[in-house]
Each structure stands twice: as C-alpha cells, then as structure tokens.
C-alpha cells in the first residue's frame, strides 16, 4: 500500500512517515500543496493524507483539484483541533474522512485501514458476517434467515460496523461516520444505540456477533 502524505510541519510529517513505515506502508512526503498535487498526478496512491493548512496551495484546493482530475484515491484530511468549518470544507471538497490534530497514532492507523477497506467494497453489495446479512440496496437486515427491523440509525450503525467487520471501530469513528458529529456529546448515545442493536442482533442467538473492546470501541466478528 502506497500512501502520499502532504504535511508542511516537518516534525509531524516525519513522525507520521516513520510510524506508517513501521506498519509496512510505503510513504511519500510532500511539504507543500503544489508538490503534493504533482506527486499525486504522477504516482498511483492507495490513499492520500492531506493537511488542510499548507504553503503554496492549501489542502482544500489540492483536494478539489485532485477530484477534478479524476484522481479517486481516498483522501484523509488533517484539520485543526476545533476546525468544524475545516471539516465541512474538507468533506465538501471531496475528502473521504478527516482527523483533527492532535490525534493518536492508533486513531490514524484505524482511519487509514477503514478507508482502504471501504474503497474495496462494492457499495451496493450485500454485507455478511456469519449468519447476519445486511442488504444495502433493499435496506434489509436478517439473521439466520429471519428479518430484523431496525431504525435508520441502527441500520447505519450496523452497516458501519459490518463494513469494518473483523476490525475494531472506535467511538470517535462511529460518532463521526454515523452521527456526523464530534465525539464528546455522543459517547452515551452510541452506547445506548449499541445496546439496542445488540439485543436486536444477538439476543436469542448462541453466537454473539457484536463485541465490546474495552477502552477501544466495538467490533463485529464471528467469534
Ligand atoms: Ca500545516
């Protein structure tokens, strides 16, 4: 997997680059927006990490230009701490996800893995974990052949978990992807919805499919 990192702060850039190399990603670094754009045009990347505030050309402009040029690699935008406006701008300009600085490296790795997986999945397809099936097109969920009625929020939550089946998703990821809101206000809400979802999906079944990972988040998996 080859990743392009566009980040002007040298210390952060080398920290991310080093960490990603340890995870066996190949990483190219550009320190300004124009160089980043140039590298993205001449090399095939599996993913682009794009800082929003960059010299020469800012991240939002780079993102727009990449999409205009039909470069469709997933883009993870790095925003400032309270940059709600940055996030909206970033997502409107064609970014797939955003992460506010400062972030945990673990969180960055989880986002990257999720984006790389999502990029491979057919968005119209059927998601399946053990005997649990989620049909995106028909908006239906069934376990062991029996239909399960979910609210639209529960459906979105389960879809996100199943999209990432076998991999832990953090509460931050859930709040941003399913609620499109910042984390802090949503911890309890997420836990409440998870318990609704659990009782609908796992109750009465021998095998539990939704698991809690302490201090991390949730995972959908077979065992
Ligand atoms: Ca910057």
Coordinates of C-alpha atoms and ligand atoms in Angstrom, one line a residue:
X1 CA 0.0 0.0 0.0
X2 CA 1.4 3.3 -1.1
X3 CA 0.4 6.5 0.8
X4 CA 1.1 10.1 -0.1
X5 CA 1.5 12.4 2.9
X6 CA 1.1 16.1 2.4
X7 CA 2.2 17.9 5.5
X8 CA 4.3 21.0 5.9
X9 CA 5.2 20.6 9.6
X10 CA 8.4 18.6 9.3
X11 CA 8.2 17.2 12.8
X12 CA 4.7 15.9 12.3
X13 CA 5.5 14.7 8.8
X14 CA 8.5 12.6 9.9
X15 CA 6.6 11.2 12.9
X16 CA 3.7 10.0 10.7
X17 CA 6.1 8.8 8.0
X18 CA 8.1 6.8 10.4
X19 CA 5.0 5.3 12.1
X20 CA 3.4 4.3 8.8
X21 CA 6.7 2.7 7.5
X22 CA 6.7 0.5 10.6
X23 CA 3.3 -0.7 9.6
X24 CA 4.7 -1.6 6.2
X25 CA 3.1 1.2 4.2
X26 CA 5.2 2.9 1.5
X27 CA 5.1 6.6 2.2
X28 CA 6.0 9.6 0.0
X29 CA 6.0 13.0 1.6
X30 CA 5.3 16.4 0.1
X31 CA 5.8 19.6 2.2
X32 CA 3.5 21.9 0.2
X33 CA 0.3 21.6 -1.6
X34 CA 1.7 22.0 -5.1
X35 CA 4.3 19.3 -4.7
X36 CA 1.6 17.1 -3.2
X37 CA -0.6 17.7 -6.2
X38 CA 2.3 16.9 -8.6
X39 CA 3.2 13.7 -6.8
X40 CA -0.5 12.6 -6.8
X41 CA -0.7 13.1 -10.5
X42 CA 2.4 11.1 -11.5
X43 CA 2.1 8.3 -9.0
X44 CA -0.7 5.8 -8.2
X45 CA -1.5 6.1 -4.5
X46 CA -3.9 3.9 -2.4
X47 CA -4.5 6.8 -0.1
X48 CA -3.7 10.5 0.4
X49 CA -3.2 12.1 3.8
X50 CA -3.7 15.8 3.3
X51 CA -3.1 18.6 5.8
X52 CA -5.6 21.4 5.4
X53 CA -3.2 24.3 6.1
X54 CA -0.3 24.2 3.6
X55 CA 2.0 26.6 2.0
X56 CA 1.8 27.4 -1.8
X57 CA -1.6 25.6 -2.2
X58 CA -3.9 24.8 0.7
X59 CA -5.4 21.3 1.3
X60 CA -8.9 22.2 0.3
X61 CA -7.7 23.5 -3.1
X62 CA -5.5 20.5 -3.6
X63 CA -8.4 18.2 -2.8
X64 CA -10.7 19.9 -5.2
X65 CA -8.1 19.7 -8.0
X66 CA -7.4 16.1 -7.4
X67 CA -11.1 15.2 -7.7
X68 CA -11.5 17.4 -10.8
X69 CA -8.6 15.5 -12.3
X70 CA -10.4 12.2 -11.5
X71 CA -7.8 11.1 -9.0
X72 CA -10.0 9.0 -6.8
X73 CA -7.7 7.7 -4.1
X74 CA -9.4 8.1 -0.7
X75 CA -8.3 11.3 1.0
X76 CA -8.0 11.7 4.7
X77 CA -7.8 15.4 5.7
X78 CA -5.9 16.6 8.7
X79 CA -7.7 19.5 10.3
X80 CA -7.2 21.8 13.2
X81 CA -8.5 20.9 16.7
X82 CA -11.8 22.7 16.7
X83 CA -12.0 23.1 13.0
X84 CA -15.7 22.3 12.4
X85 CA -15.6 24.7 9.4
X86 CA -12.4 22.9 8.2
X87 CA -14.2 19.5 8.3
X88 CA -17.2 20.8 6.4
X89 CA -14.9 22.4 3.8
X90 CA -12.8 19.3 3.6
X91 CA -15.7 16.9 3.1
X92 CA -17.3 19.3 0.6
X93 CA -14.2 19.4 -1.4
X94 CA -14.1 15.7 -1.9
X95 CA -12.2 14.3 1.1
X96 CA -13.5 11.0 2.5
X97 CA -12.6 11.4 6.1
X98 CA -11.0 13.9 8.4
X99 CA -8.9 13.7 11.6
X100 CA -8.4 16.6 13.9
X101 CA -4.9 17.4 15.2
X102 CA -3.6 16.4 17.6
X103 CA -4.5 12.8 17.1
X104 CA -3.4 9.4 18.5
X105 CA -1.3 7.5 16.0
X106 CA -3.6 4.5 16.7
X107 CA -6.6 6.5 15.6
X108 CA -4.8 7.5 12.4
X109 CA -4.0 3.8 11.6
X110 CA -7.6 2.9 12.2
X111 CA -8.9 5.6 9.9
X112 CA -6.4 4.6 7.2
X113 CA -7.3 0.9 7.4
X114 CA -11.0 1.7 7.3
X115 CA -10.6 3.9 4.2
X116 CA -8.6 1.3 2.4
X117 CA -11.2 -1.4 3.2
X118 CA -14.1 0.8 2.3
X119 CA -12.5 1.6 -1.0
X120 CA -12.6 -2.1 -1.9
X121 CA -16.2 -2.8 -1.0
X122 CA -18.9 -2.7 -3.5
X123 CA -21.3 -0.1 -2.1
X124 CA -24.4 -1.7 -3.5
X125 CA -23.5 -5.2 -2.2
X126 CA -24.6 -7.5 0.5
X127 CA -22.6 -7.5 3.8
X128 CA -22.4 -10.8 5.5
X129 CA -20.9 -11.8 8.9
X130 CA -21.7 -15.4 9.9
X131 CA -25.5 -15.8 9.6
X132 CA -26.1 -12.0 9.7
X133 CA -26.8 -10.3 6.4
X134 CA -27.2 -6.6 5.6
X135 CA -28.6 -5.7 2.2
X136 CA -27.6 -2.1 1.3
X137 CA -29.8 -1.9 -1.7
X138 CA -33.0 -3.2 -0.1
X139 CA -32.2 -1.7 3.3
X140 CA -32.8 -5.0 5.0
X141 CA -31.2 -7.0 7.8
X142 CA -31.7 -10.6 8.5
X143 CA -30.1 -13.1 10.9
X144 CA -30.4 -16.8 10.3
X145 CA -32.8 -16.0 7.6
X146 CA -35.2 -14.1 9.8
X147 CA -35.8 -10.4 9.1
X148 CA -34.8 -7.9 11.8
X149 CA -36.5 -4.5 11.9
X150 CA -34.0 -1.7 12.6
X151 CA -34.4 2.1 12.8
X152 CA -32.5 4.0 10.2
X153 CA -29.8 5.0 12.8
X154 CA -29.4 1.4 14.0
X155 CA -29.1 0.3 10.3
X156 CA -26.4 2.9 9.7
X157 CA -24.6 1.9 12.8
X158 CA -24.7 -1.8 11.9
X159 CA -23.7 -1.0 8.3
X160 CA -20.6 0.9 9.5
X161 CA -19.7 -2.0 11.9
X162 CA -20.1 -4.6 9.2
X163 CA -18.2 -2.5 6.7
X164 CA -15.3 -2.9 9.1
X165 CA -16.1 -6.5 10.2
X166 CA -13.2 -8.1 12.0
X167 CA -11.7 -4.7 12.8
X168 CA -12.4 -2.5 15.9
X169 CA -14.0 0.8 15.3
X170 CA -13.6 3.5 17.9
X171 CA -16.4 5.5 19.4
X172 CA -14.9 8.6 17.7
X173 CA -15.1 6.9 14.3
X174 CA -18.7 5.9 15.0
X175 CA -19.8 9.4 16.1
X176 CA -18.2 11.0 13.0
X177 CA -19.3 8.4 10.5
X178 CA -22.8 7.5 11.7
X179 CA -23.8 10.7 13.6
X180 CA -21.5 13.1 11.6
X181 CA -20.9 14.9 14.9
X182 CA -18.0 15.4 17.3
X183 CA -17.2 12.7 19.7
X184 CA -17.8 14.3 23.1
X185 CA -21.5 14.6 23.2
X186 CA -22.1 11.2 21.7
X187 CA -20.4 8.7 23.9
X188 CA -23.6 7.9 25.8
X189 CA -25.8 8.0 22.8
X190 CA -23.5 5.5 21.0
X191 CA -23.5 3.1 24.0
X192 CA -27.3 3.3 24.2
X193 CA -27.7 2.6 20.5
X194 CA -25.2 -0.3 20.7
X195 CA -27.3 -1.9 23.4
X196 CA -30.4 -1.6 21.2
X197 CA -28.6 -3.1 18.3
X198 CA -27.2 -5.9 20.4
X199 CA -30.5 -7.0 21.7
X200 CA -31.9 -7.0 18.2
X201 CA -29.0 -8.8 16.6
X202 CA -27.6 -11.1 19.2
X203 CA -30.4 -11.8 21.7
X204 CA -31.7 -15.4 21.4
X205 CA -28.7 -16.5 19.3
X206 CA -26.0 -18.8 20.6
X207 CA -23.2 -16.9 18.9
X208 CA -22.6 -13.3 19.8
X209 CA -21.5 -11.1 16.8
X210 CA -21.2 -7.7 18.3
X211 CA -18.4 -7.4 20.8
X212 CA -17.1 -4.6 23.0
X213 CA -13.4 -4.0 23.1
X214 CA -12.5 -2.3 26.3
X215 CA -11.1 1.1 26.0
X216 CA -11.2 0.9 22.3
X217 CA -14.7 0.5 20.9
X218 CA -16.7 -2.1 19.1
X219 CA -16.2 -4.9 16.7
X220 CA -18.4 -7.2 14.6
X221 CA -16.9 -10.6 14.1
X222 CA -17.8 -14.2 14.1
X223 CA -16.1 -15.5 17.3
Ligands
LIG1 CA1 0.0 22.6 8.1

